[in-house]
C-alpha cells in the first residue's frame, strides 16, 4: 500500500509570493464597501476565510481583521469593528460553504460577529487525515501548490490602526490559495477513501464556534500541579480571578499582567509568609499589596470553601495511573499498541485516528475498579457504541474497534 502523499510536488524551487496575484485590496471600513463586494459574490461559491486576532496583546478573542475570497468577488479585507455588518453580508456568509485552515481557532471570533458556516472544509484537518508530514498553511502551499508564502506578521498586534500595507499583503495571502488547496486535498481524500471521514471531522470542527467555558477556568493555570494544599490552590484561584479582572478591564492579554509561572510560584510561596511571597514575585510587579490581599482573602475562607486537589473530568489524571491504577495503565498501553499499528496502516497520526482522551475514557470505563462492567471481551457493536458515547466520531469508532478487540485478546492472554 502506498502513501497518499508519495507523489507530492517537489517544493525546493517554489517561488516566494509576497502579494496576491490580483494585488492586495484596500482595507474595507464602510457598509458601502462591503455591499460592493457582496454584489460580486455568486450563489454557488465557496468562501475562503481567515481571521486575524490579537490574542498576545488583547484580552478579547474578537476578530480585528477578516479576510474572505471568492473566485468571482476576489479578496475582501474587512475591518469588522469599523462599521455595522450589513444583513446582506451576514446572509451571504451564513449561506455559503467556508474553506478555512485550522478553523477551530477562527470560528469563535466569527461567531461573535454573527457569522457561522452552513458547511466547512478545513485544509489542516484534511492534511492530518491524509498523514501529510507538515500541515501548516505555508507547508501545504509549498508541498501541494509549489508556492511559498511570505510569513512575516503572524504574531503582529492586529488591533493596531492603521494596519501597515505589508500586514495587509500577509493577510490577503492567507486566503489566496485556500480554494486551490481544497481542490487538491479533496482529490487526495477521494483517492485515499477518506472523504466521508473528512466530512465527519469538518462537522465536528464546526461545533467549536461556541466552545464550552470550563466551570473552573483557573484550573487551566500552567504548573498548577506544583500546589499541594487546598489553601495554596485557593490563593492561586484568587490571584487568577484578580488577574482576569485586571486584564479584562484593561483589554490586555492576562500574561501581560502576570504570567502563569509567576502566579503559581507566588501562590506556592504564600504559605511561608509575606517575605517569601514577595521574593517569588517578578521584580517589576506593580501594586503588590493587591496580590497579597488575594492571600488574605483565601486564608479567611471557611475550610469547606477551599478548592480540592481533585481529578477533573470523567477519569483521573492519566499521569497518576502508573502509581494509583497500574492495571488500567497496562490495559491502556496494550490498546494503544494496537491503535498505533492501525494508524500506521491508515497513514495518519494516532491522535487523529482517535483522541487519546477518548481512548483513556473508554479504557477507564472498562478496567478501573469503579467500572460497572469489567469485560475484556466486549462485542464490536458494544465497543463502537461506547466509543461514540465518550466522544469518538462514528468513523473513528469503526476504524479502531477491530484493533481494540485484538488488543483485548492479547491483554486477556497476558493475564491468563
Short mmCIF file of C-alpha atoms in Angstrom, two decimals:
data_model
loop_
_atom_site.label_atom_id
_atom_site.label_comp_id
_atom_site.label_asym_id
_atom_site.label_seq_id
_atom_site.Cartn_x
_atom_site.Cartn_y
_atom_site.Cartn_z
CA UNK A 1 0.00 0.00 0.00
CA UNK A 2 1.46 3.37 -0.97
CA UNK A 3 1.20 6.62 0.94
CA UNK A 4 -1.43 9.07 -0.27
CA UNK A 5 1.30 11.72 -0.46
CA UNK A 6 4.02 9.73 -2.26
CA UNK A 7 3.71 11.80 -5.44
CA UNK A 8 3.64 15.31 -3.98
CA UNK A 9 5.40 18.07 -5.95
CA UNK A 10 8.94 19.00 -5.00
CA UNK A 11 8.77 22.39 -3.24
CA UNK A 12 12.53 23.02 -3.34
CA UNK A 13 12.30 25.74 -6.00
CA UNK A 14 8.88 27.11 -5.07
CA UNK A 15 8.70 30.86 -5.72
CA UNK A 16 8.21 33.24 -2.78
CA UNK A 17 4.85 35.01 -3.05
CA UNK A 18 4.56 38.37 -1.30
CA UNK A 19 1.25 39.63 -2.72
CA UNK A 20 -1.88 38.02 -4.20
CA UNK A 21 -1.91 37.63 -7.97
CA UNK A 22 -4.57 40.32 -8.31
CA UNK A 23 -2.89 42.65 -5.85
CA UNK A 24 -3.80 43.46 -2.28
CA UNK A 25 -7.13 45.28 -2.00
CA UNK A 26 -7.57 48.21 0.39
CA UNK A 27 -8.99 47.66 3.85
CA UNK A 28 -12.79 47.96 3.77
CA UNK A 29 -14.22 50.02 6.61
CA UNK A 30 -17.65 51.06 5.29
CA UNK A 31 -21.00 49.41 4.67
CA UNK A 32 -20.86 50.58 1.07
CA UNK A 33 -17.54 48.84 0.53
CA UNK A 34 -18.91 45.61 1.99
CA UNK A 35 -22.02 45.74 -0.21
CA UNK A 36 -19.94 46.32 -3.34
CA UNK A 37 -18.03 43.12 -2.61
CA UNK A 38 -21.26 41.26 -1.82
CA UNK A 39 -22.69 42.21 -5.21
CA UNK A 40 -19.89 40.27 -6.94
CA UNK A 41 -20.34 37.03 -4.96
CA UNK A 42 -22.00 34.22 -6.91
CA UNK A 43 -24.62 31.98 -5.36
CA UNK A 44 -22.69 28.70 -5.63
CA UNK A 45 -19.26 29.87 -4.47
CA UNK A 46 -17.22 28.71 -1.52
CA UNK A 47 -15.86 31.41 0.77
CA UNK A 48 -12.17 31.15 1.66
CA UNK A 49 -11.90 32.76 5.09
CA UNK A 50 -9.27 33.70 7.64
CA UNK A 51 -9.26 35.84 10.77
CA UNK A 52 -6.59 37.92 12.46
CA UNK A 53 -6.86 38.43 16.21
CA UNK A 54 -4.57 40.00 18.80
CA UNK A 55 -4.56 37.30 21.47
CA UNK A 56 -0.99 38.02 22.52
CA UNK A 57 -1.89 41.65 23.15
CA UNK A 58 -5.61 41.85 23.96
CA UNK A 59 -7.92 40.14 26.42
CA UNK A 60 -10.67 39.77 23.86
CA UNK A 61 -10.65 36.98 21.29
CA UNK A 62 -12.56 39.13 18.81
CA UNK A 63 -11.54 39.47 15.19
CA UNK A 64 -9.63 42.60 14.23
CA UNK A 65 -9.44 41.66 10.55
CA UNK A 66 -11.50 39.25 8.47
CA UNK A 67 -10.18 38.09 5.10
CA UNK A 68 -12.54 36.50 2.57
CA UNK A 69 -12.01 35.42 -1.02
CA UNK A 70 -14.24 34.00 -3.73
CA UNK A 71 -13.36 33.37 -7.34
CA UNK A 72 -15.88 35.91 -8.62
CA UNK A 73 -15.69 38.60 -5.94
CA UNK A 74 -11.98 38.46 -5.20
CA UNK A 75 -10.47 39.28 -1.82
CA UNK A 76 -12.23 41.30 0.87
CA UNK A 77 -10.10 42.67 3.70
CA UNK A 78 -12.68 43.71 6.26
CA UNK A 79 -12.27 45.73 9.43
CA UNK A 80 -15.17 44.21 11.41
CA UNK A 81 -15.00 46.90 14.09
CA UNK A 82 -15.24 49.89 11.75
CA UNK A 83 -18.91 49.61 10.87
CA UNK A 84 -22.08 47.61 11.38
CA UNK A 85 -22.05 44.48 9.23
CA UNK A 86 -24.98 44.71 6.79
CA UNK A 87 -27.59 41.96 6.65
CA UNK A 88 -26.73 41.20 3.04
CA UNK A 89 -23.19 40.34 4.07
CA UNK A 90 -24.32 38.20 7.01
CA UNK A 91 -26.79 36.33 4.78
CA UNK A 92 -24.05 35.54 2.24
CA UNK A 93 -21.62 34.43 4.92
CA UNK A 94 -24.14 32.18 6.63
CA UNK A 95 -25.44 30.52 3.44
CA UNK A 96 -22.19 29.66 1.63
CA UNK A 97 -19.72 26.85 2.43
CA UNK A 98 -16.49 28.01 4.04
CA UNK A 99 -12.88 26.99 3.47
CA UNK A 100 -10.58 27.62 6.42
CA UNK A 101 -7.22 26.48 7.73
CA UNK A 102 -7.27 25.44 11.41
CA UNK A 103 -10.90 26.51 11.65
CA UNK A 104 -11.15 25.79 15.38
CA UNK A 105 -9.08 28.92 16.04
CA UNK A 106 -11.21 31.25 13.92
CA UNK A 107 -14.79 30.03 14.32
CA UNK A 108 -15.42 31.56 17.78
CA UNK A 109 -14.28 35.01 16.60
CA UNK A 110 -16.52 34.78 13.55
CA UNK A 111 -19.45 33.59 15.66
CA UNK A 112 -19.04 36.70 17.81
CA UNK A 113 -19.83 38.65 14.63
CA UNK A 114 -22.93 36.55 13.96
CA UNK A 115 -21.18 34.55 11.23
CA UNK A 116 -21.43 30.74 11.15
CA UNK A 117 -20.88 28.28 8.28
CA UNK A 118 -23.55 26.17 6.66
CA UNK A 119 -20.68 23.76 5.90
CA UNK A 120 -16.90 23.96 6.08
CA UNK A 121 -13.74 22.42 4.66
CA UNK A 122 -10.69 22.62 6.91
CA UNK A 123 -7.43 22.28 4.98
CA UNK A 124 -5.42 21.49 8.12
CA UNK A 125 -7.80 18.73 9.21
CA UNK A 126 -7.77 17.26 5.70
CA UNK A 127 -3.97 17.24 5.70
CA UNK A 128 -3.87 15.47 9.06
CA UNK A 129 -6.28 12.80 7.87
CA UNK A 130 -4.00 12.24 4.89
CA UNK A 131 -0.96 11.93 7.14
CA UNK A 132 0.94 14.75 5.46
CA UNK A 133 4.22 15.40 7.28
CA UNK A 134 3.65 19.16 7.68
CA UNK A 135 0.20 20.72 7.96
CA UNK A 136 0.71 24.46 8.39
CA UNK A 137 -0.76 26.65 5.66
CA UNK A 138 2.68 27.60 4.39
CA UNK A 139 3.82 23.97 4.30
CA UNK A 140 0.72 22.88 2.37
CA UNK A 141 1.04 25.59 -0.27
CA UNK A 142 4.70 24.64 -0.72
CA UNK A 143 4.15 20.91 -0.92
CA UNK A 144 0.88 20.82 -2.85
CA UNK A 145 0.90 24.02 -4.93
CA UNK A 146 4.64 24.73 -5.17
CA UNK A 147 4.39 28.29 -3.89
CA UNK A 148 5.93 29.77 -0.77
CA UNK A 149 4.02 32.36 1.22
CA UNK A 150 5.79 35.23 2.93
CA UNK A 151 5.05 34.68 6.65
CA UNK A 152 6.30 37.78 8.41
CA UNK A 153 3.47 39.07 10.58
CA UNK A 154 1.83 36.03 12.18
CA UNK A 155 2.43 37.41 15.69
CA UNK A 156 1.57 41.02 14.91
CA UNK A 157 -0.75 43.16 17.01
CA UNK A 158 -3.75 43.23 14.67
CA UNK A 159 -5.62 45.65 16.91
CA UNK A 160 -3.20 48.33 15.72
CA UNK A 161 -4.57 51.03 13.45
CA UNK A 162 -3.77 51.91 10.76
CA UNK A 163 -2.65 48.50 9.55
CA UNK A 164 0.61 48.66 7.59
CA UNK A 165 0.46 47.73 3.91
CA UNK A 166 2.84 44.81 4.41
CA UNK A 167 0.49 43.36 7.02
CA UNK A 168 -2.42 43.54 4.61
CA UNK A 169 -0.31 41.73 1.99
CA UNK A 170 0.33 38.95 4.50
CA UNK A 171 -3.33 38.76 5.49
CA UNK A 172 -4.54 38.59 1.89
CA UNK A 173 -2.19 35.69 1.15
CA UNK A 174 -3.83 33.67 3.91
CA UNK A 175 -6.93 33.28 1.72
CA UNK A 176 -5.33 33.50 -1.73
CA UNK A 177 -4.72 29.76 -2.13
CA UNK A 178 -7.32 28.13 0.12
CA UNK A 179 -9.67 27.22 -2.74
CA UNK A 180 -6.81 25.64 -4.71
CA UNK A 181 -5.75 23.69 -1.64
CA UNK A 182 -9.29 22.43 -1.19
CA UNK A 183 -9.33 21.15 -4.78
CA UNK A 184 -6.07 19.24 -4.34
CA UNK A 185 -6.92 17.91 -0.89
CA UNK A 186 -10.40 16.83 -2.00
CA UNK A 187 -8.85 14.71 -4.73
CA UNK A 188 -6.34 13.23 -2.31
CA UNK A 189 -9.08 12.39 0.20
CA UNK A 190 -11.07 10.68 -2.55
CA UNK A 191 -8.01 8.68 -3.64
CA UNK A 192 -7.37 7.63 -0.03
CA UNK A 193 -11.05 6.72 0.53
CA UNK A 194 -11.22 9.20 3.40
CA UNK A 195 -13.82 11.65 2.09
CA UNK A 196 -16.61 10.50 4.39
CA UNK A 197 -14.23 10.65 7.36
CA UNK A 198 -13.33 14.21 6.44
CA UNK A 199 -16.99 15.21 6.34
CA UNK A 200 -17.45 13.92 9.88
CA UNK A 201 -14.36 15.78 11.05
CA UNK A 202 -15.44 19.03 9.39
CA UNK A 203 -18.86 18.79 11.04
CA UNK A 204 -17.13 18.20 14.37
CA UNK A 205 -14.87 21.23 13.88
CA UNK A 206 -17.94 23.40 13.22
CA UNK A 207 -19.11 22.74 16.79
CA UNK A 208 -16.19 24.81 18.09
CA UNK A 209 -17.90 28.03 17.01
CA UNK A 210 -19.29 28.06 20.55
CA UNK A 211 -16.67 26.40 22.78
CA UNK A 212 -17.69 25.33 26.27
CA UNK A 213 -16.49 27.54 29.10
CA UNK A 214 -14.88 25.47 31.89
CA UNK A 215 -16.59 25.57 35.28
CA UNK A 216 -13.27 26.41 36.93
CA UNK A 217 -11.12 28.16 34.30
CA UNK A 218 -8.43 28.96 36.85
CA UNK A 219 -7.53 25.27 36.89
CA UNK A 220 -6.05 25.80 33.43
CA UNK A 221 -3.05 27.55 35.01
CA UNK A 222 0.19 26.03 33.78
CA UNK A 223 2.12 24.46 36.64
CA UNK A 224 -0.88 24.20 38.97
CA UNK A 225 0.23 20.68 39.92
CA UNK A 226 3.04 22.22 41.99
CA UNK A 227 0.48 23.41 44.54
CA UNK A 228 -0.17 20.72 47.12
CA UNK A 229 -2.54 22.23 49.67
CA UNK A 230 -6.13 23.47 49.37
CA UNK A 231 -5.02 26.85 50.74
CA UNK A 232 -2.36 27.25 48.05
CA UNK A 233 -4.99 26.39 45.45
CA UNK A 234 -7.34 28.97 46.96
CA UNK A 235 -4.60 31.61 46.69
CA UNK A 236 -4.00 30.66 43.06
CA UNK A 237 -7.72 30.88 42.35
CA UNK A 238 -8.00 34.29 43.97
CA UNK A 239 -4.94 35.59 42.12
CA UNK A 240 -6.23 34.18 38.81
CA UNK A 241 -9.57 35.94 39.32
CA UNK A 242 -7.81 39.20 40.16
CA UNK A 243 -5.54 38.91 37.13
CA UNK A 244 -8.51 38.12 34.90
CA UNK A 245 -10.42 41.18 36.12
CA UNK A 246 -7.42 43.47 35.52
CA UNK A 247 -6.80 42.03 32.05
CA UNK A 248 -10.46 42.21 31.07
CA UNK A 249 -10.88 45.81 32.25
CA UNK A 250 -7.66 46.90 30.55
CA UNK A 251 -8.21 44.71 27.46
CA UNK A 252 -4.73 43.22 27.63
CA UNK A 253 -3.63 39.59 27.49
CA UNK A 254 -3.61 38.08 31.02
CA UNK A 255 0.06 37.09 30.80
CA UNK A 256 0.91 40.78 30.37
CA UNK A 257 -0.49 41.35 33.87
CA UNK A 258 1.15 38.32 35.48
CA UNK A 259 2.49 35.16 33.89
CA UNK A 260 1.25 31.75 34.98
CA UNK A 261 4.70 30.71 36.16
CA UNK A 262 4.98 33.71 38.47
CA UNK A 263 1.41 33.37 39.73
CA UNK A 264 1.90 29.73 40.69
CA UNK A 265 5.27 30.47 42.30
CA UNK A 266 3.72 33.25 44.39
CA UNK A 267 0.79 31.05 45.42
CA UNK A 268 3.22 28.31 46.45
CA UNK A 269 5.36 30.72 48.47
CA UNK A 270 2.35 32.32 50.16
CA UNK A 271 2.22 29.58 52.78
CA UNK A 272 5.64 30.71 54.06
CA UNK A 273 4.69 34.34 54.64
CA UNK A 274 4.76 37.76 53.05
CA UNK A 275 8.52 37.96 52.55
CA UNK A 276 8.70 34.68 50.62
CA UNK A 277 5.62 35.73 48.65
CA UNK A 278 7.29 38.99 47.60
CA UNK A 279 10.53 37.20 46.78
CA UNK A 280 8.65 34.89 44.39
CA UNK A 281 7.01 37.82 42.60
CA UNK A 282 8.53 39.36 39.46
CA UNK A 283 10.76 42.29 40.37
CA UNK A 284 8.75 44.68 38.20
CA UNK A 285 5.34 43.62 39.56
CA UNK A 286 3.20 46.62 40.42
CA UNK A 287 0.63 47.02 43.20
CA UNK A 288 1.95 44.15 45.27
CA UNK A 289 -0.50 44.85 48.06
CA UNK A 290 -3.46 43.85 45.88
CA UNK A 291 -1.84 40.48 45.21
CA UNK A 292 -1.14 39.91 48.91
CA UNK A 293 -4.78 40.76 49.52
CA UNK A 294 -5.62 37.64 47.49
CA UNK A 295 -3.67 35.60 50.03
CA UNK A 296 -5.51 37.18 52.95
CA UNK A 297 -8.88 36.58 51.30
CA UNK A 298 -8.01 32.93 50.68
CA UNK A 299 -6.93 32.47 54.31
CA UNK A 300 -10.27 33.84 55.52
CA UNK A 301 -12.27 31.26 53.60
CA UNK A 302 -14.04 28.52 55.57
CA UNK A 303 -12.43 25.14 55.02
CA UNK A 304 -15.47 23.87 53.10
CA UNK A 305 -14.94 26.63 50.50
CA UNK A 306 -11.32 25.74 49.80
CA UNK A 307 -10.81 24.09 46.41
CA UNK A 308 -9.89 20.43 46.41
CA UNK A 309 -6.88 18.99 44.68
CA UNK A 310 -9.10 16.61 42.81
CA UNK A 311 -9.19 14.88 39.50
CA UNK A 312 -11.33 16.69 36.98
CA UNK A 313 -13.28 15.03 34.24
CA UNK A 314 -14.62 11.52 33.78
CA UNK A 315 -11.41 9.75 34.80
CA UNK A 316 -8.36 10.51 36.98
CA UNK A 317 -5.40 12.32 35.50
CA UNK A 318 -3.56 9.74 33.41
CA UNK A 319 -0.23 10.84 34.87
CA UNK A 320 -1.29 9.21 38.14
CA UNK A 321 -2.17 5.86 36.59
CA UNK A 322 1.26 4.26 36.96
CA UNK A 323 1.16 4.91 40.71
CA UNK A 324 -2.54 4.57 41.51
CA UNK A 325 -4.03 2.42 38.74
CA UNK A 326 -1.30 0.19 37.26
CA UNK A 327 -3.79 -2.35 35.86
CA UNK A 328 -5.65 0.38 33.97
CA UNK A 329 -2.36 1.70 32.60
CA UNK A 330 -1.35 -1.79 31.46
CA UNK A 331 -4.64 -2.17 29.61
CA UNK A 332 -4.28 1.27 28.02
CA UNK A 333 -0.75 0.51 26.82
CA UNK A 334 -1.96 -2.73 25.26
CA UNK A 335 -4.80 -0.98 23.45
CA UNK A 336 -2.56 1.88 22.34
CA UNK A 337 -0.14 -0.53 20.69
CA UNK A 338 -2.98 -1.77 18.52
CA UNK A 339 -4.04 1.79 17.72
CA UNK A 340 -0.52 2.76 16.68
CA UNK A 341 -0.45 -0.14 14.24
CA UNK A 342 -3.85 0.80 12.83
CA UNK A 343 -2.86 4.46 12.48
CA UNK A 344 0.25 3.44 10.57
CA UNK A 345 -1.87 1.33 8.22
CA UNK A 346 -4.13 4.33 7.58
CA UNK A 347 -1.20 6.76 7.16
CA UNK A 348 -2.28 9.21 9.83
CA UNK A 349 -1.18 10.28 13.32
CA UNK A 350 -2.75 8.13 16.02
CA UNK A 351 -4.20 11.21 17.74
CA UNK A 352 -6.24 11.91 14.60
CA UNK A 353 -7.40 8.32 14.41
CA UNK A 354 -8.87 8.76 17.89
CA UNK A 355 -8.30 11.27 20.66
CA UNK A 356 -6.08 9.93 23.47
CA UNK A 357 -8.63 11.37 25.88
CA UNK A 358 -11.47 9.39 24.34
CA UNK A 359 -9.40 6.22 24.41
CA UNK A 360 -8.37 6.71 28.05
CA UNK A 361 -12.00 7.35 28.95
CA UNK A 362 -13.08 4.08 27.32
CA UNK A 363 -10.26 2.11 28.97
CA UNK A 364 -11.06 3.62 32.35
CA UNK A 365 -14.72 2.70 31.99
CA UNK A 366 -13.75 -0.92 31.32
CA UNK A 367 -10.75 -1.58 33.51
CA UNK A 368 -10.96 0.61 36.60
CA UNK A 369 -12.18 -0.76 39.91
CA UNK A 370 -15.07 1.70 39.61
CA UNK A 371 -16.16 0.24 36.26
CA UNK A 372 -19.63 -1.27 36.26
CA UNK A 373 -18.65 -3.98 33.79
CA UNK A 374 -15.02 -5.11 33.68
CA UNK A 375 -15.47 -7.10 30.48
CA UNK A 376 -12.30 -7.65 28.44
CA UNK A 377 -14.22 -9.39 25.63
CA UNK A 378 -16.77 -6.78 24.56
CA UNK A 379 -18.62 -7.18 21.27
CA UNK A 380 -17.74 -4.94 18.29
CA UNK A 381 -21.16 -3.30 18.43
CA UNK A 382 -20.75 -2.59 22.13
CA UNK A 383 -17.30 -1.08 21.65
CA UNK A 384 -18.50 1.17 18.82
CA UNK A 385 -21.40 2.42 20.93
CA UNK A 386 -19.18 3.03 23.94
CA UNK A 387 -16.55 4.90 21.93
CA UNK A 388 -19.18 7.16 20.40
CA UNK A 389 -20.63 7.72 23.88
CA UNK A 390 -17.29 9.10 25.12
CA UNK A 391 -16.93 11.41 22.11
CA UNK A 392 -15.37 9.47 19.23
CA UNK A 393 -16.79 10.16 15.78
CA UNK A 394 -18.51 7.20 14.06
CA UNK A 395 -15.72 6.73 11.52
CA UNK A 396 -13.14 6.66 14.31
CA UNK A 397 -15.08 4.10 16.32
CA UNK A 398 -15.47 1.88 13.26
CA UNK A 399 -11.77 2.06 12.38
CA UNK A 400 -10.33 1.41 15.83
CA UNK A 401 -12.74 -1.26 17.07
CA UNK A 402 -11.02 -4.22 15.31
CA UNK A 403 -7.67 -3.09 16.74
CA UNK A 404 -9.18 -2.78 20.21
CA UNK A 405 -10.68 -6.27 20.02
CA UNK A 406 -7.33 -7.77 19.08
CA UNK A 407 -5.64 -5.80 21.86
CA UNK A 408 -8.18 -7.08 24.37
CA UNK A 409 -7.43 -10.63 23.31
CA UNK A 410 -3.72 -10.03 23.82
CA UNK A 411 -4.43 -8.45 27.18
CA UNK A 412 -6.53 -11.45 28.26
CA UNK A 413 -3.82 -13.90 27.13
CA UNK A 414 -1.15 -11.99 29.06
CA UNK A 415 -3.17 -12.33 32.26
CA UNK A 416 -4.24 -15.96 31.88
#
